[in-house]
Coordinates of C-alpha atoms and ligand atoms in Angstrom, one line a residue:
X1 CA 14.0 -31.8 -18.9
X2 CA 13.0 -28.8 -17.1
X3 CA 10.7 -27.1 -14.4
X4 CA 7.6 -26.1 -16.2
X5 CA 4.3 -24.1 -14.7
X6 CA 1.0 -25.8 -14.2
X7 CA -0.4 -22.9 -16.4
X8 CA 1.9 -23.7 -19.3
X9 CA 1.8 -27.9 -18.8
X10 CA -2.2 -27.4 -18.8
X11 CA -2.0 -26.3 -22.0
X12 CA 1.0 -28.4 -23.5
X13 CA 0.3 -31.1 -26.6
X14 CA 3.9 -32.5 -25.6
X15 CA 1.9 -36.2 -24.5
X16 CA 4.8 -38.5 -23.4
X17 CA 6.7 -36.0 -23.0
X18 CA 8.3 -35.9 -19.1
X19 CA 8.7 -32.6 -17.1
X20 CA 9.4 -31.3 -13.7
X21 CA 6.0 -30.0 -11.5
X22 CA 6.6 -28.1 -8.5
X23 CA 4.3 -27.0 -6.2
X24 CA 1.7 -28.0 -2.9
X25 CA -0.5 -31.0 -2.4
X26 CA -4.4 -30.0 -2.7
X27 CA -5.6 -33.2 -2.6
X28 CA -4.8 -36.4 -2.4
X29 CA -7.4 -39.6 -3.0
X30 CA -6.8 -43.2 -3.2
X31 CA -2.9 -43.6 -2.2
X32 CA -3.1 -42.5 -6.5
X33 CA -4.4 -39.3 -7.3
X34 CA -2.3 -36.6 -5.9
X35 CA -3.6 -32.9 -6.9
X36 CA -0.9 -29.8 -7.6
X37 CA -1.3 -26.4 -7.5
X38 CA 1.6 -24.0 -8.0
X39 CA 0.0 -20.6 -7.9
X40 CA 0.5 -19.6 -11.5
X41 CA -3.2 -20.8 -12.1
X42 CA -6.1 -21.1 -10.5
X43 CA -6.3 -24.5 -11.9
X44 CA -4.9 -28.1 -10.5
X45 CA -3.0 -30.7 -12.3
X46 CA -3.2 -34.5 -11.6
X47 CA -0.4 -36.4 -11.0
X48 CA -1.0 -40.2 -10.9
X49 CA 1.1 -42.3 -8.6
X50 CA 1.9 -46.0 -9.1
X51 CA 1.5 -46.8 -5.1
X52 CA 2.3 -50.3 -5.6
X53 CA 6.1 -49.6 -6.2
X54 CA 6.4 -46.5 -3.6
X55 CA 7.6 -46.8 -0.4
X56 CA 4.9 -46.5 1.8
X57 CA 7.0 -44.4 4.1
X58 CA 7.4 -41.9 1.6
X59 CA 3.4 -42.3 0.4
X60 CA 3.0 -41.0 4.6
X61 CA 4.4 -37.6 3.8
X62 CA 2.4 -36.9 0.9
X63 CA -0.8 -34.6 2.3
X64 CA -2.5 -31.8 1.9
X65 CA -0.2 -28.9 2.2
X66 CA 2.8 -30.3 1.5
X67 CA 5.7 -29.2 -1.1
X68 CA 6.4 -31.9 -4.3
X69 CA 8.9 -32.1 -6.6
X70 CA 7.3 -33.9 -9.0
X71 CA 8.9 -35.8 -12.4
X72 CA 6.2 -37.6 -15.3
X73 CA 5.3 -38.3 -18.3
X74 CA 2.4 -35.7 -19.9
X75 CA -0.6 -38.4 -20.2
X76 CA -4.0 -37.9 -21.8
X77 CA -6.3 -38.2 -18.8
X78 CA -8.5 -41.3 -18.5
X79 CA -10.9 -39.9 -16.1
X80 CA -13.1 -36.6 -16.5
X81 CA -12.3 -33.3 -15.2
X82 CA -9.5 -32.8 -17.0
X83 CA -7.7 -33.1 -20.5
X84 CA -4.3 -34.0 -19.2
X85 CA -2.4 -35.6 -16.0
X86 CA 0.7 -36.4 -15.2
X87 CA 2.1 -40.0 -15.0
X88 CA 4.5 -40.2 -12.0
X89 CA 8.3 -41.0 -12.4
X90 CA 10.0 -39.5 -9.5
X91 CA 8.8 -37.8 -6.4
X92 CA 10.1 -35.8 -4.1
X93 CA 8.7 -34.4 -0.7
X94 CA 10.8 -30.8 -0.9
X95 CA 8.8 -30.1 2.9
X96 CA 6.3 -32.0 4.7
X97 CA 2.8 -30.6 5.6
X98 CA 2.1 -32.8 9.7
X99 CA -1.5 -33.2 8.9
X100 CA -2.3 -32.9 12.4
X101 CA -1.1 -29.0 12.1
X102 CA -2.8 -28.7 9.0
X103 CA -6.3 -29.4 10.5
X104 CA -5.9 -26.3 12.7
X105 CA -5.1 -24.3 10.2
X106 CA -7.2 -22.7 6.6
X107 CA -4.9 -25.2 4.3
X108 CA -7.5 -28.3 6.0
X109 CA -10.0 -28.9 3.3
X110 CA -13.3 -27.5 4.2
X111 CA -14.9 -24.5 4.3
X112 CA -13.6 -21.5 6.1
X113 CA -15.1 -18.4 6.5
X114 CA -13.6 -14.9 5.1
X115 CA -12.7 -14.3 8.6
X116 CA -11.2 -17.1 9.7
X117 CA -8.9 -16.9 6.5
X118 CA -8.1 -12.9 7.2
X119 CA -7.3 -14.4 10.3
X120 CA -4.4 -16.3 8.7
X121 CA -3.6 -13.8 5.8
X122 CA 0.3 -15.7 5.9
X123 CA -1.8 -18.7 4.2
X124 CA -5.0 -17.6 2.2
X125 CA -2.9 -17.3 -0.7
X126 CA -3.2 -21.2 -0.9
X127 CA -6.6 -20.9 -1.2
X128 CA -8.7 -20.6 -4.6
X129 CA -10.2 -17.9 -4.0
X130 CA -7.1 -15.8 -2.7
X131 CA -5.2 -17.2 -5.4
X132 CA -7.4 -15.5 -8.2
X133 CA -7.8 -12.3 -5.9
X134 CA -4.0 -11.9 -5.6
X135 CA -2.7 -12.6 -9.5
X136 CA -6.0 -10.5 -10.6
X137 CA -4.2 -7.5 -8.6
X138 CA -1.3 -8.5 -10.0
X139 CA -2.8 -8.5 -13.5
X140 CA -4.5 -4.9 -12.7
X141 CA -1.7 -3.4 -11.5
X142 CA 0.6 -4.5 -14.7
X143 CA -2.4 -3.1 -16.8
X144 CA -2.0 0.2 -14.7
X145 CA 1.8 0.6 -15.6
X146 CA 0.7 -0.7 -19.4
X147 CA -1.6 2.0 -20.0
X148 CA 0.5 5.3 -19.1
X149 CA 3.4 3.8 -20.7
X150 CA 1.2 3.0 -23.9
X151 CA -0.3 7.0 -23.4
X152 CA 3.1 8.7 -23.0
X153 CA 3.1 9.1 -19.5
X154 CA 6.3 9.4 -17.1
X155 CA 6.1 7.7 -14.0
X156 CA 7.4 9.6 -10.9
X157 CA 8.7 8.3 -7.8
X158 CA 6.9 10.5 -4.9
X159 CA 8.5 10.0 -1.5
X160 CA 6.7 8.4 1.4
X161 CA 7.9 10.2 3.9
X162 CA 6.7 13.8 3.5
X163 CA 6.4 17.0 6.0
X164 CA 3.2 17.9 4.0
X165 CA -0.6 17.2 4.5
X166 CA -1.6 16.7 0.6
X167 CA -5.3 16.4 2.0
X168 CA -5.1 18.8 4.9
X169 CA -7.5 16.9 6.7
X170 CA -4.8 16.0 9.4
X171 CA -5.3 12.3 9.3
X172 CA -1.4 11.5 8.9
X173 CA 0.7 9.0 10.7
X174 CA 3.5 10.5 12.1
X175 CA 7.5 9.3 11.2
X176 CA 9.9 10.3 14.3
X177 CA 13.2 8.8 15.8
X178 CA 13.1 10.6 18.7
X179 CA 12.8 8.6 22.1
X180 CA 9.2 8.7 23.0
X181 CA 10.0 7.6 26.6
X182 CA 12.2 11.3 26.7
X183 CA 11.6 13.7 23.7
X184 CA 13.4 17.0 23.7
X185 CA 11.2 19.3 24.6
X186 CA 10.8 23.0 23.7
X187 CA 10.4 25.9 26.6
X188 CA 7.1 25.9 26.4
X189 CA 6.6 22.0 27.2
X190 CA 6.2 20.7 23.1
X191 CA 8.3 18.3 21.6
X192 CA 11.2 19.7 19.6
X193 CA 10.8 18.3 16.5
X194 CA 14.1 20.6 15.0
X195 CA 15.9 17.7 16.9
X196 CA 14.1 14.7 15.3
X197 CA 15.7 12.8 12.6
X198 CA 14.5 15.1 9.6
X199 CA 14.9 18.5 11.7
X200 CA 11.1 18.7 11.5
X201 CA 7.6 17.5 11.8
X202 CA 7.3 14.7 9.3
X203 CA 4.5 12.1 8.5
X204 CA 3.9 8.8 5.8
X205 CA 2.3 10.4 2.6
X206 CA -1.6 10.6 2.5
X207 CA -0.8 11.3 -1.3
X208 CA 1.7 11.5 -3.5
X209 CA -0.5 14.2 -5.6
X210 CA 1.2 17.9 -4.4
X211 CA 4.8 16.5 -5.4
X212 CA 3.6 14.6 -8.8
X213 CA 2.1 18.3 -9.8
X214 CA 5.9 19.6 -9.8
X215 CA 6.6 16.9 -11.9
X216 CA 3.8 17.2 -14.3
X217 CA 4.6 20.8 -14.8
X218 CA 7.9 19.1 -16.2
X219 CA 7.5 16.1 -17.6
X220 CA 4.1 16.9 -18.9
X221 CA 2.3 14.0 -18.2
X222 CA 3.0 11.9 -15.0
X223 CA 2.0 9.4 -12.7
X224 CA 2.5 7.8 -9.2
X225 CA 1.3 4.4 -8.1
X226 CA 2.5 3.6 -4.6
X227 CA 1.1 3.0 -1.0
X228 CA -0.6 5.8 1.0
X229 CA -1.5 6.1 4.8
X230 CA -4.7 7.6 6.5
X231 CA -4.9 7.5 10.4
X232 CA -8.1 7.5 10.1
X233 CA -10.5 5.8 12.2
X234 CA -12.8 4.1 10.2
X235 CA -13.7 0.9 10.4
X236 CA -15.8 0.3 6.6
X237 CA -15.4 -2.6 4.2
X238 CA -14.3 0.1 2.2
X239 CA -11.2 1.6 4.0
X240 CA -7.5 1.1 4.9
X241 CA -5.3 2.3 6.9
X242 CA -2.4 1.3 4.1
X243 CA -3.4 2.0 0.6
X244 CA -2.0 1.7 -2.7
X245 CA -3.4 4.6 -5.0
X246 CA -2.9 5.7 -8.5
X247 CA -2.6 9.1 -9.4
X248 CA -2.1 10.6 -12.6
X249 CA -1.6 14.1 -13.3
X250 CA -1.2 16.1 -16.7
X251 CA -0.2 19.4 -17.7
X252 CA -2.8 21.6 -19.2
X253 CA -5.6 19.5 -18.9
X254 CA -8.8 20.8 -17.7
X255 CA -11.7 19.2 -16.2
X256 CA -12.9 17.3 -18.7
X257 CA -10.1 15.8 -20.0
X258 CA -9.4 14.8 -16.6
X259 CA -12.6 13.2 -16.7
X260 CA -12.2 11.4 -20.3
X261 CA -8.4 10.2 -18.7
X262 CA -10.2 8.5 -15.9
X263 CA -13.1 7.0 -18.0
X264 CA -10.9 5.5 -20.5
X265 CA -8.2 4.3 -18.1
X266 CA -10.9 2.5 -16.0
X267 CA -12.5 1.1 -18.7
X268 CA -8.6 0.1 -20.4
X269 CA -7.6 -2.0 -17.0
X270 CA -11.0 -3.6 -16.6
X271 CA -10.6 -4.7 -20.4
X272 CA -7.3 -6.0 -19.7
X273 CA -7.9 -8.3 -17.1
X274 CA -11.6 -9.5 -19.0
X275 CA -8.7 -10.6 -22.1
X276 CA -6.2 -11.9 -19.5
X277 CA -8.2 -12.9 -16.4
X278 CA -10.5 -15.4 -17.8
X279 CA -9.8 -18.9 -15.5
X280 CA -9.9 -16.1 -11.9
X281 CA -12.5 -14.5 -13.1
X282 CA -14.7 -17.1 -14.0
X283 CA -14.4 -18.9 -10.6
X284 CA -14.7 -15.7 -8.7
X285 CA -17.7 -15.0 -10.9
X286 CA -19.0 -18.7 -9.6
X287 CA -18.4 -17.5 -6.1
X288 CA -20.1 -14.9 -6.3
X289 CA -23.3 -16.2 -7.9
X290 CA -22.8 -19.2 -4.5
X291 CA -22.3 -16.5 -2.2
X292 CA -25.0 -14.6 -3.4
X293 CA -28.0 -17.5 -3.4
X294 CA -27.2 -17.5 0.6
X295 CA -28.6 -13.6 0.8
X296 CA -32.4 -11.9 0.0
X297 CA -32.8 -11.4 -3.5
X298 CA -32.3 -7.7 -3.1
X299 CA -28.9 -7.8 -1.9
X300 CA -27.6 -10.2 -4.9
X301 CA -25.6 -8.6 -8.0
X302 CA -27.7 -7.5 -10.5
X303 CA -24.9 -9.2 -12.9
X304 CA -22.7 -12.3 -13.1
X305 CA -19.4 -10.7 -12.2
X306 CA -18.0 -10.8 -15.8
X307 CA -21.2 -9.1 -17.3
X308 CA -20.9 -6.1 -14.8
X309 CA -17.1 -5.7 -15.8
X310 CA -18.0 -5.8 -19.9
X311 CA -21.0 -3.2 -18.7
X312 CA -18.5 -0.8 -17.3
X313 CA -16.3 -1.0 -20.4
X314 CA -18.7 -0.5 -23.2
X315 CA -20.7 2.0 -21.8
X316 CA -20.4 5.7 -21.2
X317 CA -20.3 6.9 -17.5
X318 CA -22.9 9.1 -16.0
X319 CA -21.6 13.1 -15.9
X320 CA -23.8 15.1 -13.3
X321 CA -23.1 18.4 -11.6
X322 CA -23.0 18.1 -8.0
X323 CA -26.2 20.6 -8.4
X324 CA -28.1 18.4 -9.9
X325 CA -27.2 15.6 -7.8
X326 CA -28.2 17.7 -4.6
X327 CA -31.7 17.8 -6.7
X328 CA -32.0 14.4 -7.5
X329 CA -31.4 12.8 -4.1
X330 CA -33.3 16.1 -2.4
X331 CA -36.5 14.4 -4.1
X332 CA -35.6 10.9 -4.3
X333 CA -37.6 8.6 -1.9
X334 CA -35.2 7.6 0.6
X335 CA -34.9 11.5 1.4
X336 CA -38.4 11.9 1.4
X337 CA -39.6 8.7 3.8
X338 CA -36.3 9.5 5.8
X339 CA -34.8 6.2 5.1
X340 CA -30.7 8.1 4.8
X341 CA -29.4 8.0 7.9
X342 CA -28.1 11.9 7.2
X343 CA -31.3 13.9 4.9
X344 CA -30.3 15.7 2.2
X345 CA -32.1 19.3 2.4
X346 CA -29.5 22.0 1.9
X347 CA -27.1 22.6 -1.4
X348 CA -23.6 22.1 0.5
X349 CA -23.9 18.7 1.9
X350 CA -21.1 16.6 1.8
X351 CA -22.4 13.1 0.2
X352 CA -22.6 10.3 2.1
X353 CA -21.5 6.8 0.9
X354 CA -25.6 5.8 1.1
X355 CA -26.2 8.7 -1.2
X356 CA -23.0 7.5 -3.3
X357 CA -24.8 4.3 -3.5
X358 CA -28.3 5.3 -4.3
X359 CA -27.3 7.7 -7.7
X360 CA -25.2 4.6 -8.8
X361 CA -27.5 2.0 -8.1
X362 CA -30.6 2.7 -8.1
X363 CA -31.0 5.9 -10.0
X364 CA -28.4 5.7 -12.7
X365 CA -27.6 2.7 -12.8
X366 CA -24.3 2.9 -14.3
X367 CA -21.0 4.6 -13.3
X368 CA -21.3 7.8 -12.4
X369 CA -18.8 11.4 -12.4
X370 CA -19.8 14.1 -9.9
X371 CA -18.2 16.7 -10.6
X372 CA -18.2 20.9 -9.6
X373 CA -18.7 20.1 -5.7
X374 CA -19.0 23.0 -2.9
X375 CA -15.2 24.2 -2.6
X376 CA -16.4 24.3 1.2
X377 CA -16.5 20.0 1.7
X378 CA -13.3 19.9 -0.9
X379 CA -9.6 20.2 -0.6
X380 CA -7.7 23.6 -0.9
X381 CA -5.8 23.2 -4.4
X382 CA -9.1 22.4 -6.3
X383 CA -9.6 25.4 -9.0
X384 CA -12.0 28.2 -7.4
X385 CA -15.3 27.9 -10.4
X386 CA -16.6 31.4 -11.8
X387 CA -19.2 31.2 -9.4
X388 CA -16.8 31.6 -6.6
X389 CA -18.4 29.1 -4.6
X390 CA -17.6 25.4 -6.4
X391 CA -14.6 24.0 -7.3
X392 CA -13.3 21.6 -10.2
X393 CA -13.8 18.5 -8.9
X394 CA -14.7 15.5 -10.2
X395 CA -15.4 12.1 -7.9
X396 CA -16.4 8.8 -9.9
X397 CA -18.7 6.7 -8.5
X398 CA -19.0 2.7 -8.5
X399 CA -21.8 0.4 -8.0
X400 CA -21.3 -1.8 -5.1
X401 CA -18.4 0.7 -4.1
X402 CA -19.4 4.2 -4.0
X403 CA -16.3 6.4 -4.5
X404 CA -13.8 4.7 -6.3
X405 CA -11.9 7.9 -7.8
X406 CA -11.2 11.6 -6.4
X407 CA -9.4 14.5 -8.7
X408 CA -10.1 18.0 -9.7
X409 CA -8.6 21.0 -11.9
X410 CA -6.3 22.4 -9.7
X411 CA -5.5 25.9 -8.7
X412 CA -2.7 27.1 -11.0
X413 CA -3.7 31.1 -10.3
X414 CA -1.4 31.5 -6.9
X415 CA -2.8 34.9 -5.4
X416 CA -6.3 32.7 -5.3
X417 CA -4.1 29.6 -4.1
X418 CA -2.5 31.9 -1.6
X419 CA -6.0 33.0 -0.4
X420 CA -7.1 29.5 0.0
X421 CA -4.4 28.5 2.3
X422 CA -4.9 31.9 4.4
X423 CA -8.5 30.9 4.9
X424 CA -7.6 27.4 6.0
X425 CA -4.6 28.1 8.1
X426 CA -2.3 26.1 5.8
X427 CA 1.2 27.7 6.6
X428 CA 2.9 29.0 3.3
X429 CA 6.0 28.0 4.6
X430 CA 5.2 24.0 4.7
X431 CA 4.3 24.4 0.8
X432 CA 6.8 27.2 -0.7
X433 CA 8.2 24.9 -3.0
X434 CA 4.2 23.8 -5.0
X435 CA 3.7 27.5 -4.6
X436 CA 7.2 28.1 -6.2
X437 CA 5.3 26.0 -9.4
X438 CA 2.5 28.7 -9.7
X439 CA 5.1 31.5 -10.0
X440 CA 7.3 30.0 -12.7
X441 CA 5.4 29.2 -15.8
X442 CA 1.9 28.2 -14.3
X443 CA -0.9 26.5 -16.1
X444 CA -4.0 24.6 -15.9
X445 CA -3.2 21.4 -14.7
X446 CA -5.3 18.0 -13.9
X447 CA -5.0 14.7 -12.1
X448 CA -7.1 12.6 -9.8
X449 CA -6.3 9.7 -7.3
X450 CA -7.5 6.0 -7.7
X451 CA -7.9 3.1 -4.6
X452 CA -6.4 0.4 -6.4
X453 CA -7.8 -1.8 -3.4
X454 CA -11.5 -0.4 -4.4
X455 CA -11.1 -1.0 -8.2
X456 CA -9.1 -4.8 -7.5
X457 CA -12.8 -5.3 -5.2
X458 CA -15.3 -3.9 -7.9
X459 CA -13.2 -6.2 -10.5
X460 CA -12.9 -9.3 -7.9
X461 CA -16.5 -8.8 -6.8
X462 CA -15.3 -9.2 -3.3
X463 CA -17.3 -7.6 -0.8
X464 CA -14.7 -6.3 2.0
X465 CA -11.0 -4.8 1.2
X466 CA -9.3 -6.1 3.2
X467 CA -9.8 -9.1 0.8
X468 CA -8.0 -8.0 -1.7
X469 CA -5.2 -6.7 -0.2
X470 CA -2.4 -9.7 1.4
X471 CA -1.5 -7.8 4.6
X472 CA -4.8 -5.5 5.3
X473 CA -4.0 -2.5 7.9
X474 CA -6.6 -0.8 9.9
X475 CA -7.6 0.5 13.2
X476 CA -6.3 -2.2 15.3
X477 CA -4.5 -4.6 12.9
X478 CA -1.2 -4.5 12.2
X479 CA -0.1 -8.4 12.2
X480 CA 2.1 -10.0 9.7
Ligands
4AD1 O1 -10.4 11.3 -2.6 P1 -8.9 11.2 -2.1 O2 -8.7 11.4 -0.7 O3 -8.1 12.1 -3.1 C1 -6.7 12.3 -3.0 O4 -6.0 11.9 -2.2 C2 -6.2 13.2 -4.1 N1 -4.9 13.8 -3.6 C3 -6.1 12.4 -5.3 C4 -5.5 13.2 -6.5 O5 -6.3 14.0 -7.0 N2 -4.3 13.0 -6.9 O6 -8.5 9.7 -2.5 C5 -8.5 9.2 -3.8 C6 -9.0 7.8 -3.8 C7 -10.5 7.7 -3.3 O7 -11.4 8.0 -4.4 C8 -10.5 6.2 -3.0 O8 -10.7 5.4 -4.1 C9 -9.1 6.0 -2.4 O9 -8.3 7.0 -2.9 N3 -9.1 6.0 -0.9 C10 -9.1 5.0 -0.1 N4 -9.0 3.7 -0.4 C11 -8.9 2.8 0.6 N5 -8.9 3.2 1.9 C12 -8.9 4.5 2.3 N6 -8.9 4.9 3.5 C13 -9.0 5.5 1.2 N7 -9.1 6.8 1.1 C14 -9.1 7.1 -0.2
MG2 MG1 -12.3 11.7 -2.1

């Protein structure tokens, strides 16, 4: 006889059979009934208990909370709710739950709020709902790995710790040994970083992107998936400080196959998890619909969670020039009765998340790709357009999310790389070695970077990230 998963005993025609449950008390009614979850489902199995000939002392320690070892016999289920329970035979209390503890804490069977259970991250994974978050992102992230191995791509290993600014928008978080009560210090006063542990300035990775390049102009197609930092202060439902993000980038690709990559991979991992999701999704789909009947109609879903994923998948995305975009929102009625917090009048404006929002929601209504942006609002490696004034870049954008995915062509000609960098201070020292890749067999290259945290929320239907994410790090938070 041996250990079997609630997922796989849920399922099993072996009746009379007797097998091994472990896992941690839900529920438990009637001195009989005792409920079992073991995380590999969202759903319970019963085990039924013949209190007569238990001894009550043991029958004490079995609450809410705590760990059972649990041996029975696979019986058809009398009662409704479920096809199959388990008959007890043996019982074991592997550790006890003091019920009195449990009541202060998320595991006490109510309802707590989102808060209170961010508030006890160590625990929420007991919860349904965390549950179903946490294997979903465990589900999307095999999917990830499944569809560049299935496409030919490599995966690289960029390093965390970098001395580069990928980004160049400074937001880094810096990686020292030095003694910060007594640095070395240089004659002028600064810190002498030559004496830190690296023999320079060096920071967590806001991006694996400039390093997976080298590799792509190697191995042809690559990708990284791995966590990414940004000290930057902002405080959204839509923004960590620790990230994990996906990025892909391919050897003589241009724009548009970049694009079709990113449409088809989105729509790949969102059909993976609709096949292989279906008991999470479902009862985060419920959720949703409960949560939802507390708000005004006009901030509800438009779709039952699973419908909105299907809709992604089968159709095409939106493509729109950043040009036309300007025109669209220039003219569109929020503009015009001054309902954005920041106007749209001039071609050049960087996009705000409520202009995100309003193309994807309410004028498109579907997914949309933005793509040949003023190089002036974009990074410096983005490939310089004709007109010498956009870049190749492509952002896609999500309903309920706004920017899920950024990428571009990059800048494979290096005197116009080399220009960039001039123009935006970027020393040509820190970077000699991704300018070294433009000087030995350059080419058109392409790649874009995805939040996994924003595409497990559009596919959870969770409204904050730092729900879907166990540990969530930002300004302020740093526990566990
Ligand atoms: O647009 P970003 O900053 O692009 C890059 O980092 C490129 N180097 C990617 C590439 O081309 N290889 O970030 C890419 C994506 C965003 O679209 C967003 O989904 C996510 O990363 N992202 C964040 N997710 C959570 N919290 C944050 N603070 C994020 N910043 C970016
Ligand atoms: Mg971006």
């Amino acid at each position: 006889m041996k250990h079997i998963s609630i997922v796989d005993l849920l399922v099993s025609t072996a009746i009379h059979q007797e097998f091994i449950v472990k896992g941690w008390v839900r529920s438990f009614r009637g001195n009989r009934f005792i409920v079992i979850n073991d995380g590999s489902t969202i759903n319970n199995i019963q085990c039924v208990l013949d209190f007569e000939n238990t001894d009550p002392a043991l029958l004490k320690r079995i609450s809410t909370g705590a760990a059972l070892i649990i041996k029975g016999t696979l019986e058809e289920s009398q009662g409704a709710g479920q096809r199959v329970e388990l008959k007890i035979s043996d019982l074991e209390v592997a550790g006890d739950a003091d019920p009195e503890e449990v009541k202060r804490t998320i595991l006490s069977p109510k309802r707590h709020s989102l808060e209170t259970l961010r508030e006890q991250a160590h625990l929420r994974v007991r919860t349904n709902t965390f549950g179903a978050i946490m294997r979903l992102r465990s589900k999307l992230s095999f999917a990830v790995h499944q569809y560049f191995n299935d496409q030919g791509f490599y995966q690289a290993h960029t390093p965390i710790i970098t001395g580069s600014d990928a980004e160049g928008a400074g937001e880094m978080f810096r990686v020292s040994a030095l003694d910060p009560e007594n640095p070395p210090k240089k004659e002028d006063g600064t810190i002498d970083y030559s004496q830190d542990f690296f023999g320079k300035e060096t920071n967590l990775t806001v991006s694996g992107q400039l390093e997976a390049e080298t590799y792509a102009l190697g191995l042809g197609k690559v990708y990284t998936f791995g966590p990414t930092f940004r000290a930057e202060n902002s405080n959204t439902s839509r923004h960590l400080a620790e990230f994990w993000m996906i990025e892909p980038e391919v050897a003589f690709y241009d724009l548009d196959a970049n694009m079709d990559l990113a449409e088809d991979f989105i729509k790949s991992v969102l059909g993976y998890v609709l096949e292989h999701c279906q008991d999470d999704l479902a009862f985060l789909e419920k959720r949703l619909i409960e949560e939802d009947s507390k708000k005004p109609q006009a901030e509800r879903a438009a779709m039952p969670l699973r419908d909105k994923l299907k809709f992604v998948v089968d159709n095409n995305f939106k493509r729109v020039s950043y040009t036309e975009a300007i025109a669209i929102l220039r003219n569109s009625k929020p503009n015009k009765k001054k309902k954005f917090k920041y106007l749209i009048d001039e071609w050049g404006a960087d996009l705000q998340s409520e202009h995100e929002r309003y193309l994807v929601e309410k004028h498109f209504e579907c997914p949309v790709i933005l793509f040949d942006y003023p190089a002036d609002i974009k990074a410096f490696y983005m490939r310089l357009n004709e007109d010498g004034k956009t870049v190749r870049a492509m952002d896609i954008l999500f309903p309920g999310i706004g920017e899920i995915v950024g990428g571009s062509q990059r800048e494979e000609r290096l005197d116009v790389l080399k220009e960039k960098m001039a123009a935006l201070d970027i020393p040509e020292e820190e970077l000699w070695w991704y300018l070294d890749t433009r000087k030995f067999g350059t080419c058109i290259h392409s790649g874009f970077g995805l939040g996994f945290e924003r595409l497990v929320l559009f596919a959870s239907g969770m409204t904050n990230i730092r729900d879907v994410i166990p540990y969530p790090r930002f300004p302020g938070q740093a526990e566990f």
